[in-house]
């Protein structure tokens, strides 16, 4: 028995329906992060995964400075009844070179270094200036409106951890350290293909009993948004030799391979027999809807393979729940988890105990600030409009037979992939 099959032990109970969480953990245990890296200029590193810990070489901010426009003073001994004498000014990019004495103030702009002897900022709104005489109103808290050197990032501290996904805010943080480029993991290369003699390419006549291919396009979109390079192998005919050729070719040029269709164990589904020749495979029945059939394994060179269902909605749901976590781990961000938030069901929602349901939903904030969610309507796994109308998945756990209006439920707001 092969290593992968031995680990999964499908022969123990081939009819067993695996829970979603167990299936995800089985997949994650079998995929490894890539190690190849490259250095990119910051603008080119958006949405890439950091390949090294970044230690700050400087304090950010570099010097203690003013957070507001106003006047720098020493808080000790301040008295609103006694005007202060203005002895100079400090602007961003320059400094007041003297030492502030008791009873003195320095006009200061946001970002300007705090003068020596000062510890507090009086904002302009509470001050009144007449020539070089300054009066103010209201209480004063020592240290108010002052940003300390290194308060954001201290020199020598960890600024960003390896595995961080570089969003615009991370790029700004890296730039604040003075870096112009950064080490990231290379992009994953993912091969995709559709199966089924009933699947027709766009631009071809749509004959009776056939459908246009949709899954390759949704997979391409999600993979591109994930930051992968996509190798599109097109539509593969329903024959074992064609499947073996496609799988062998994909394994030679990709880090992962994804197919859609052909995993229902029907008489014309050749993926299983083809995979037995070019790799190791496990067919599962997942306790979920949509997307119960799922194939996972490894090709001969240990390239992970995901065999997704053929129905369009099931492809997107299984990709988001199973393929996405695996690819993110392979990209170097292995601690990724989908965002889940609690909402109130606006209507009764059908489900069934013993399986996890992913209904397509629309969430909103009501007048009381409460997160509410309802379904998009019909939830068939072939109804693509249920995805185009949705902004979330409603996740109904396997411990619930149904939801009633007013019940709380977890939702997964659509991430950047959908």
Short mmCIF file of C-alpha atoms in Angstrom, two decimals:
data_model
loop_
_atom_site.label_atom_id
_atom_site.label_comp_id
_atom_site.label_asym_id
_atom_site.label_seq_id
_atom_site.Cartn_x
_atom_site.Cartn_y
_atom_site.Cartn_z
CA UNK A 1 0.00 0.00 0.00
CA UNK A 2 1.33 3.43 -0.92
CA UNK A 3 2.37 6.00 1.66
CA UNK A 4 -0.60 8.29 0.98
CA UNK A 5 -3.17 5.50 0.93
CA UNK A 6 -1.67 4.04 4.09
CA UNK A 7 -2.00 7.39 5.82
CA UNK A 8 -5.61 7.86 4.72
CA UNK A 9 -6.58 4.17 5.15
CA UNK A 10 -9.64 4.39 2.87
CA UNK A 11 -10.13 0.62 2.98
CA UNK A 12 -11.13 0.82 6.63
CA UNK A 13 -14.62 2.03 5.65
CA UNK A 14 -14.96 3.18 2.04
CA UNK A 15 -18.56 4.28 2.63
CA UNK A 16 -17.74 6.48 5.60
CA UNK A 17 -18.60 10.14 5.14
CA UNK A 18 -15.71 12.24 6.41
CA UNK A 19 -16.43 15.43 8.38
CA UNK A 20 -15.27 18.65 6.74
CA UNK A 21 -12.68 19.51 9.42
CA UNK A 22 -11.14 16.03 9.30
CA UNK A 23 -10.91 16.19 5.51
CA UNK A 24 -9.15 19.56 5.64
CA UNK A 25 -6.63 18.29 8.19
CA UNK A 26 -5.91 15.18 6.13
CA UNK A 27 -5.16 17.31 3.09
CA UNK A 28 -3.02 19.80 5.02
CA UNK A 29 -0.97 16.96 6.48
CA UNK A 30 0.02 15.88 2.97
CA UNK A 31 1.06 19.17 1.35
CA UNK A 32 4.36 20.93 1.90
CA UNK A 33 5.34 24.58 1.53
CA UNK A 34 7.56 25.50 -1.39
CA UNK A 35 11.02 26.82 -0.53
CA UNK A 36 12.00 28.71 -3.70
CA UNK A 37 12.23 32.46 -3.16
CA UNK A 38 12.90 35.62 -5.12
CA UNK A 39 13.54 39.26 -4.29
CA UNK A 40 11.08 41.79 -5.63
CA UNK A 41 10.77 45.54 -5.58
CA UNK A 42 8.02 46.55 -3.15
CA UNK A 43 5.43 47.52 -5.80
CA UNK A 44 5.77 44.05 -7.36
CA UNK A 45 5.42 42.22 -4.02
CA UNK A 46 1.72 42.97 -3.46
CA UNK A 47 -0.20 39.85 -2.32
CA UNK A 48 2.95 37.75 -2.22
CA UNK A 49 4.07 35.80 0.85
CA UNK A 50 7.06 37.02 2.87
CA UNK A 51 9.90 34.48 2.85
CA UNK A 52 11.87 35.84 5.81
CA UNK A 53 11.42 37.50 9.17
CA UNK A 54 11.90 41.24 8.86
CA UNK A 55 13.83 42.79 11.76
CA UNK A 56 13.61 46.55 11.98
CA UNK A 57 16.97 48.31 11.60
CA UNK A 58 15.55 51.57 12.96
CA UNK A 59 13.04 53.00 15.38
CA UNK A 60 9.71 53.91 13.83
CA UNK A 61 9.20 56.75 14.39
CA UNK A 62 12.90 57.51 14.48
CA UNK A 63 12.52 60.33 17.03
CA UNK A 64 9.98 61.33 19.64
CA UNK A 65 7.70 63.76 17.78
CA UNK A 66 4.47 65.67 17.84
CA UNK A 67 1.21 63.93 16.86
CA UNK A 68 -0.59 67.27 16.38
CA UNK A 69 -0.03 70.83 15.30
CA UNK A 70 0.37 73.00 18.39
CA UNK A 71 2.96 73.98 20.97
CA UNK A 72 5.58 71.86 22.72
CA UNK A 73 5.82 72.50 26.48
CA UNK A 74 6.99 70.91 29.70
CA UNK A 75 3.88 69.79 31.63
CA UNK A 76 5.43 70.30 35.08
CA UNK A 77 4.34 73.58 36.60
CA UNK A 78 1.95 74.58 33.81
CA UNK A 79 -0.70 77.05 34.92
CA UNK A 80 -3.47 78.29 32.60
CA UNK A 81 -3.33 81.59 34.47
CA UNK A 82 0.29 82.17 33.49
CA UNK A 83 1.05 82.77 29.78
CA UNK A 84 4.02 81.00 28.19
CA UNK A 85 6.77 82.64 26.20
CA UNK A 86 7.18 81.29 22.64
CA UNK A 87 10.90 80.90 21.95
CA UNK A 88 10.96 79.25 18.52
CA UNK A 89 9.39 76.79 16.14
CA UNK A 90 9.86 73.22 14.89
CA UNK A 91 8.60 71.91 11.56
CA UNK A 92 8.48 68.39 10.14
CA UNK A 93 11.94 67.64 8.80
CA UNK A 94 13.64 70.17 11.05
CA UNK A 95 14.12 70.67 14.78
CA UNK A 96 14.32 73.35 17.47
CA UNK A 97 17.95 73.25 18.55
CA UNK A 98 17.66 74.87 21.97
CA UNK A 99 16.65 73.43 25.32
CA UNK A 100 13.14 74.34 26.44
CA UNK A 101 12.97 75.98 29.86
CA UNK A 102 10.10 76.24 32.32
CA UNK A 103 7.52 78.81 31.22
CA UNK A 104 8.53 78.48 27.53
CA UNK A 105 6.84 76.98 24.49
CA UNK A 106 7.88 76.04 20.96
CA UNK A 107 5.45 76.18 18.08
CA UNK A 108 5.47 72.71 16.53
CA UNK A 109 3.96 70.96 13.54
CA UNK A 110 2.78 67.35 13.26
CA UNK A 111 5.77 65.03 12.84
CA UNK A 112 8.37 67.52 14.04
CA UNK A 113 10.87 66.24 16.66
CA UNK A 114 9.99 67.11 20.23
CA UNK A 115 12.40 69.76 21.54
CA UNK A 116 14.74 68.83 24.37
CA UNK A 117 13.05 69.70 27.67
CA UNK A 118 9.50 69.29 26.30
CA UNK A 119 7.22 66.34 27.05
CA UNK A 120 3.73 67.50 26.08
CA UNK A 121 1.85 69.13 23.19
CA UNK A 122 -0.84 71.78 23.57
CA UNK A 123 -2.98 71.57 20.44
CA UNK A 124 -3.71 74.80 18.61
CA UNK A 125 -7.43 74.56 19.32
CA UNK A 126 -6.91 75.21 23.07
CA UNK A 127 -4.32 77.98 22.60
CA UNK A 128 -4.44 81.69 21.94
CA UNK A 129 -1.33 83.49 20.72
CA UNK A 130 -0.57 87.19 20.93
CA UNK A 131 2.84 87.90 19.52
CA UNK A 132 5.20 85.59 21.45
CA UNK A 133 2.80 85.18 24.38
CA UNK A 134 0.79 81.96 24.58
CA UNK A 135 -2.23 81.26 26.79
CA UNK A 136 -4.24 78.03 26.90
CA UNK A 137 -7.38 76.55 28.42
CA UNK A 138 -8.38 73.21 29.83
CA UNK A 139 -6.57 70.42 31.70
CA UNK A 140 -3.21 69.10 30.51
CA UNK A 141 -2.12 65.45 30.68
CA UNK A 142 1.68 65.00 30.67
CA UNK A 143 2.75 63.31 27.45
CA UNK A 144 -0.43 64.15 25.55
CA UNK A 145 -0.22 64.19 21.73
CA UNK A 146 3.37 62.92 21.77
CA UNK A 147 4.58 59.93 19.72
CA UNK A 148 7.54 58.21 21.32
CA UNK A 149 10.56 57.05 19.33
CA UNK A 150 10.07 53.39 18.42
CA UNK A 151 6.48 53.41 19.63
CA UNK A 152 5.34 51.77 16.38
CA UNK A 153 8.38 49.54 15.77
CA UNK A 154 11.47 49.44 17.96
CA UNK A 155 14.90 48.98 16.40
CA UNK A 156 15.88 45.30 16.56
CA UNK A 157 12.31 44.06 16.98
CA UNK A 158 10.35 41.77 14.65
CA UNK A 159 8.46 43.95 12.21
CA UNK A 160 6.87 41.22 10.06
CA UNK A 161 6.94 37.44 10.36
CA UNK A 162 7.83 35.01 7.63
CA UNK A 163 4.61 33.78 6.03
CA UNK A 164 2.87 37.17 6.18
CA UNK A 165 0.80 37.98 3.12
CA UNK A 166 1.86 41.37 1.82
CA UNK A 167 -1.18 43.60 1.60
CA UNK A 168 -0.88 47.33 0.90
CA UNK A 169 -0.49 48.03 4.65
CA UNK A 170 2.43 45.57 4.92
CA UNK A 171 4.12 47.20 1.94
CA UNK A 172 3.82 50.55 3.69
CA UNK A 173 5.31 49.11 6.88
CA UNK A 174 8.25 47.62 4.95
CA UNK A 175 8.80 50.93 3.22
CA UNK A 176 8.85 52.68 6.61
CA UNK A 177 11.93 50.58 7.46
CA UNK A 178 13.77 51.91 4.42
CA UNK A 179 13.58 48.73 2.31
CA UNK A 180 13.09 48.96 -1.44
CA UNK A 181 12.76 45.21 -2.04
CA UNK A 182 11.80 42.11 -0.11
CA UNK A 183 12.23 38.32 -0.26
CA UNK A 184 9.04 36.42 -1.14
CA UNK A 185 8.17 32.86 -2.08
CA UNK A 186 7.79 32.28 -5.78
CA UNK A 187 4.31 31.94 -7.22
CA UNK A 188 2.66 28.55 -7.20
CA UNK A 189 2.08 27.00 -10.61
CA UNK A 190 -1.30 25.24 -10.72
CA UNK A 191 -2.57 23.17 -13.64
CA UNK A 192 -6.32 22.86 -14.21
CA UNK A 193 -8.54 20.93 -16.59
CA UNK A 194 -12.17 19.99 -17.01
CA UNK A 195 -13.43 16.52 -17.82
CA UNK A 196 -16.53 15.15 -19.52
CA UNK A 197 -17.58 14.55 -23.11
CA UNK A 198 -20.67 16.64 -22.37
CA UNK A 199 -18.50 19.71 -21.66
CA UNK A 200 -18.12 22.05 -24.65
CA UNK A 201 -15.65 24.91 -25.11
CA UNK A 202 -16.98 28.41 -25.70
CA UNK A 203 -17.16 29.22 -29.40
CA UNK A 204 -18.22 25.69 -30.32
CA UNK A 205 -21.79 24.70 -31.19
CA UNK A 206 -23.75 23.71 -28.10
CA UNK A 207 -25.20 20.37 -29.15
CA UNK A 208 -28.06 18.61 -27.44
CA UNK A 209 -27.29 17.26 -23.94
CA UNK A 210 -24.08 19.31 -23.68
CA UNK A 211 -23.06 22.27 -21.52
CA UNK A 212 -20.51 25.02 -21.87
CA UNK A 213 -17.45 24.71 -19.65
CA UNK A 214 -17.66 27.11 -16.71
CA UNK A 215 -15.46 25.53 -14.05
CA UNK A 216 -12.11 26.32 -15.66
CA UNK A 217 -13.01 29.99 -15.67
CA UNK A 218 -14.08 30.17 -12.03
CA UNK A 219 -10.99 28.16 -11.05
CA UNK A 220 -8.74 30.46 -13.09
CA UNK A 221 -10.27 33.50 -11.42
CA UNK A 222 -9.88 32.17 -7.88
CA UNK A 223 -6.33 30.96 -8.53
CA UNK A 224 -5.28 34.27 -10.05
CA UNK A 225 -6.72 36.18 -7.10
CA UNK A 226 -4.80 33.83 -4.84
CA UNK A 227 -1.64 34.82 -6.69
CA UNK A 228 -1.01 31.57 -8.59
CA UNK A 229 0.24 31.05 -12.12
CA UNK A 230 -2.42 29.05 -13.97
CA UNK A 231 -1.64 26.35 -16.52
CA UNK A 232 -4.85 25.75 -18.44
CA UNK A 233 -4.96 22.26 -19.96
CA UNK A 234 -8.44 22.74 -21.38
CA UNK A 235 -11.09 20.03 -21.59
CA UNK A 236 -9.85 16.43 -21.40
CA UNK A 237 -11.88 13.73 -23.13
CA UNK A 238 -13.41 10.91 -21.11
CA UNK A 239 -10.83 8.18 -21.70
CA UNK A 240 -8.20 6.67 -19.45
CA UNK A 241 -5.27 7.26 -21.87
CA UNK A 242 -6.21 10.93 -22.24
CA UNK A 243 -6.45 11.30 -18.46
CA UNK A 244 -3.08 9.61 -17.89
CA UNK A 245 -1.43 11.85 -20.48
CA UNK A 246 -2.97 14.99 -19.01
CA UNK A 247 -2.02 14.09 -15.44
CA UNK A 248 1.55 13.18 -16.36
CA UNK A 249 2.00 16.40 -18.34
CA UNK A 250 0.51 18.49 -15.53
CA UNK A 251 2.75 16.90 -12.88
CA UNK A 252 5.81 17.79 -14.93
CA UNK A 253 5.12 21.51 -14.97
CA UNK A 254 2.92 22.36 -11.98
CA UNK A 255 3.10 22.47 -8.18
CA UNK A 256 -0.52 21.28 -7.91
CA UNK A 257 -3.16 19.91 -10.28
CA UNK A 258 -6.91 20.51 -10.11
CA UNK A 259 -9.62 18.83 -12.17
CA UNK A 260 -13.37 19.36 -12.16
CA UNK A 261 -15.81 16.58 -12.89
CA UNK A 262 -15.24 12.86 -13.08
CA UNK A 263 -15.16 12.10 -9.35
CA UNK A 264 -18.66 10.68 -8.93
CA UNK A 265 -17.48 7.11 -9.52
CA UNK A 266 -19.73 6.72 -12.56
CA UNK A 267 -18.98 4.28 -15.38
CA UNK A 268 -17.48 7.02 -17.55
CA UNK A 269 -15.37 8.63 -14.81
CA UNK A 270 -11.80 7.66 -15.65
CA UNK A 271 -9.84 9.79 -13.20
CA UNK A 272 -9.65 7.09 -10.56
CA UNK A 273 -8.20 4.44 -12.87
CA UNK A 274 -5.85 6.95 -14.49
CA UNK A 275 -4.56 8.10 -11.12
CA UNK A 276 -3.86 4.54 -10.08
CA UNK A 277 -1.37 4.45 -12.97
CA UNK A 278 0.35 7.82 -12.45
CA UNK A 279 0.05 8.43 -8.72
CA UNK A 280 -1.72 7.74 -5.46
CA UNK A 281 -5.29 8.72 -4.87
CA UNK A 282 -8.02 8.63 -2.28
CA UNK A 283 -11.68 9.14 -3.10
CA UNK A 284 -13.74 10.54 -0.30
CA UNK A 285 -17.35 11.16 0.44
CA UNK A 286 -17.46 14.39 2.45
CA UNK A 287 -20.34 15.03 4.84
CA UNK A 288 -21.21 18.32 3.20
CA UNK A 289 -23.45 19.99 0.68
CA UNK A 290 -22.72 21.00 -2.00
CA UNK A 291 -19.66 19.00 -3.04
CA UNK A 292 -19.88 15.57 -1.44
CA UNK A 293 -17.47 13.69 -3.78
CA UNK A 294 -13.83 14.76 -3.55
CA UNK A 295 -10.61 13.18 -4.75
CA UNK A 296 -7.23 13.99 -3.26
CA UNK A 297 -3.86 12.40 -3.76
CA UNK A 298 -0.41 12.85 -5.19
CA UNK A 299 1.01 12.23 -8.64
CA UNK A 300 4.21 10.25 -9.10
CA UNK A 301 6.48 13.20 -8.37
CA UNK A 302 4.45 14.01 -5.21
CA UNK A 303 2.49 16.80 -6.89
CA UNK A 304 -0.81 17.25 -4.99
CA UNK A 305 -3.93 16.48 -6.99
CA UNK A 306 -7.45 17.73 -6.24
CA UNK A 307 -10.38 16.18 -8.04
CA UNK A 308 -13.36 18.47 -7.55
CA UNK A 309 -17.02 17.79 -8.40
CA UNK A 310 -18.47 18.88 -11.71
CA UNK A 311 -21.33 21.11 -10.57
CA UNK A 312 -20.26 24.78 -10.78
CA UNK A 313 -21.26 25.85 -7.25
CA UNK A 314 -19.76 22.68 -5.75
CA UNK A 315 -16.45 23.50 -7.48
CA UNK A 316 -16.28 26.94 -5.90
CA UNK A 317 -17.33 25.75 -2.44
CA UNK A 318 -14.91 22.80 -2.36
CA UNK A 319 -12.12 25.00 -3.68
CA UNK A 320 -12.68 27.58 -0.94
CA UNK A 321 -12.94 24.99 1.85
CA UNK A 322 -10.29 22.42 0.83
CA UNK A 323 -8.04 23.63 -1.97
CA UNK A 324 -7.55 27.19 -0.74
CA UNK A 325 -6.09 26.20 2.68
CA UNK A 326 -3.76 23.69 1.02
CA UNK A 327 -2.49 26.15 -1.57
CA UNK A 328 -1.99 28.84 1.06
CA UNK A 329 0.11 26.40 3.08
CA UNK A 330 2.13 25.55 -0.03
CA UNK A 331 2.64 29.30 -0.63
CA UNK A 332 4.15 29.69 2.84
CA UNK A 333 1.17 31.06 4.78
CA UNK A 334 0.17 27.86 6.49
CA UNK A 335 -1.73 29.37 9.43
CA UNK A 336 -4.49 30.73 7.19
CA UNK A 337 -8.09 30.25 8.35
CA UNK A 338 -11.31 31.44 6.72
CA UNK A 339 -13.03 34.39 8.37
CA UNK A 340 -16.16 33.33 10.24
CA UNK A 341 -18.57 35.73 11.92
CA UNK A 342 -21.89 35.23 13.68
CA UNK A 343 -25.13 36.48 12.14
CA UNK A 344 -28.86 36.13 12.74
CA UNK A 345 -30.87 34.14 10.20
CA UNK A 346 -33.66 36.21 8.68
CA UNK A 347 -35.50 33.11 7.53
CA UNK A 348 -35.70 29.36 8.08
CA UNK A 349 -32.90 27.53 6.27
CA UNK A 350 -32.99 23.85 5.43
CA UNK A 351 -30.14 21.57 6.43
CA UNK A 352 -29.62 18.04 7.71
CA UNK A 353 -27.89 16.74 10.81
CA UNK A 354 -24.71 14.82 10.11
CA UNK A 355 -23.44 17.07 7.33
CA UNK A 356 -22.14 20.61 6.96
CA UNK A 357 -24.22 22.77 4.63
CA UNK A 358 -22.84 25.78 2.78
CA UNK A 359 -25.80 27.84 1.65
CA UNK A 360 -25.19 30.90 -0.45
CA UNK A 361 -26.21 33.96 1.51
CA UNK A 362 -26.58 37.72 1.54
CA UNK A 363 -25.61 39.43 4.78
CA UNK A 364 -26.41 42.99 5.81
CA UNK A 365 -26.38 45.27 8.83
CA UNK A 366 -29.87 46.19 10.04
CA UNK A 367 -31.01 49.46 11.62
CA UNK A 368 -29.96 48.25 15.08
CA UNK A 369 -26.46 47.39 13.88
CA UNK A 370 -27.19 43.65 13.96
CA UNK A 371 -25.64 41.38 11.30
CA UNK A 372 -28.44 39.58 9.46
CA UNK A 373 -28.26 36.94 6.74
CA UNK A 374 -30.66 35.28 4.31
CA UNK A 375 -30.18 32.82 1.48
CA UNK A 376 -30.10 33.77 -2.17
CA UNK A 377 -33.02 31.45 -2.88
CA UNK A 378 -32.72 28.08 -4.59
CA UNK A 379 -29.55 26.32 -3.45
CA UNK A 380 -28.96 23.75 -6.19
CA UNK A 381 -25.28 23.02 -6.79
CA UNK A 382 -25.64 23.86 -10.47
CA UNK A 383 -27.26 27.27 -9.96
CA UNK A 384 -24.45 29.73 -10.68
CA UNK A 385 -26.67 32.72 -9.99
CA UNK A 386 -26.78 31.66 -6.35
CA UNK A 387 -23.07 32.59 -6.25
CA UNK A 388 -23.29 35.79 -8.27
CA UNK A 389 -26.05 37.08 -5.98
CA UNK A 390 -24.27 36.06 -2.76
CA UNK A 391 -21.71 37.84 -0.60
CA UNK A 392 -21.13 34.98 1.85
CA UNK A 393 -21.50 31.30 2.59
CA UNK A 394 -23.86 30.34 5.41
CA UNK A 395 -22.11 27.53 7.28
CA UNK A 396 -24.58 25.24 9.03
CA UNK A 397 -22.71 22.70 11.14
CA UNK A 398 -23.32 18.97 11.11
CA UNK A 399 -24.98 19.18 14.54
CA UNK A 400 -28.01 21.09 13.20
CA UNK A 401 -30.96 19.68 11.27
CA UNK A 402 -32.26 23.14 10.28
CA UNK A 403 -32.24 26.81 11.18
CA UNK A 404 -35.24 28.85 12.21
CA UNK A 405 -35.62 32.57 11.68
CA UNK A 406 -33.85 34.33 14.55
CA UNK A 407 -31.29 31.56 15.10
CA UNK A 408 -27.62 32.46 15.15
CA UNK A 409 -25.41 31.00 12.45
CA UNK A 410 -21.82 31.32 11.27
CA UNK A 411 -21.17 32.93 7.93
CA UNK A 412 -18.04 33.12 5.82
CA UNK A 413 -17.98 36.53 4.09
CA UNK A 414 -16.59 36.09 0.62
CA UNK A 415 -12.83 36.67 0.78
CA UNK A 416 -10.76 38.23 -1.97
CA UNK A 417 -11.19 35.06 -4.05
CA UNK A 418 -14.92 35.48 -4.74
#
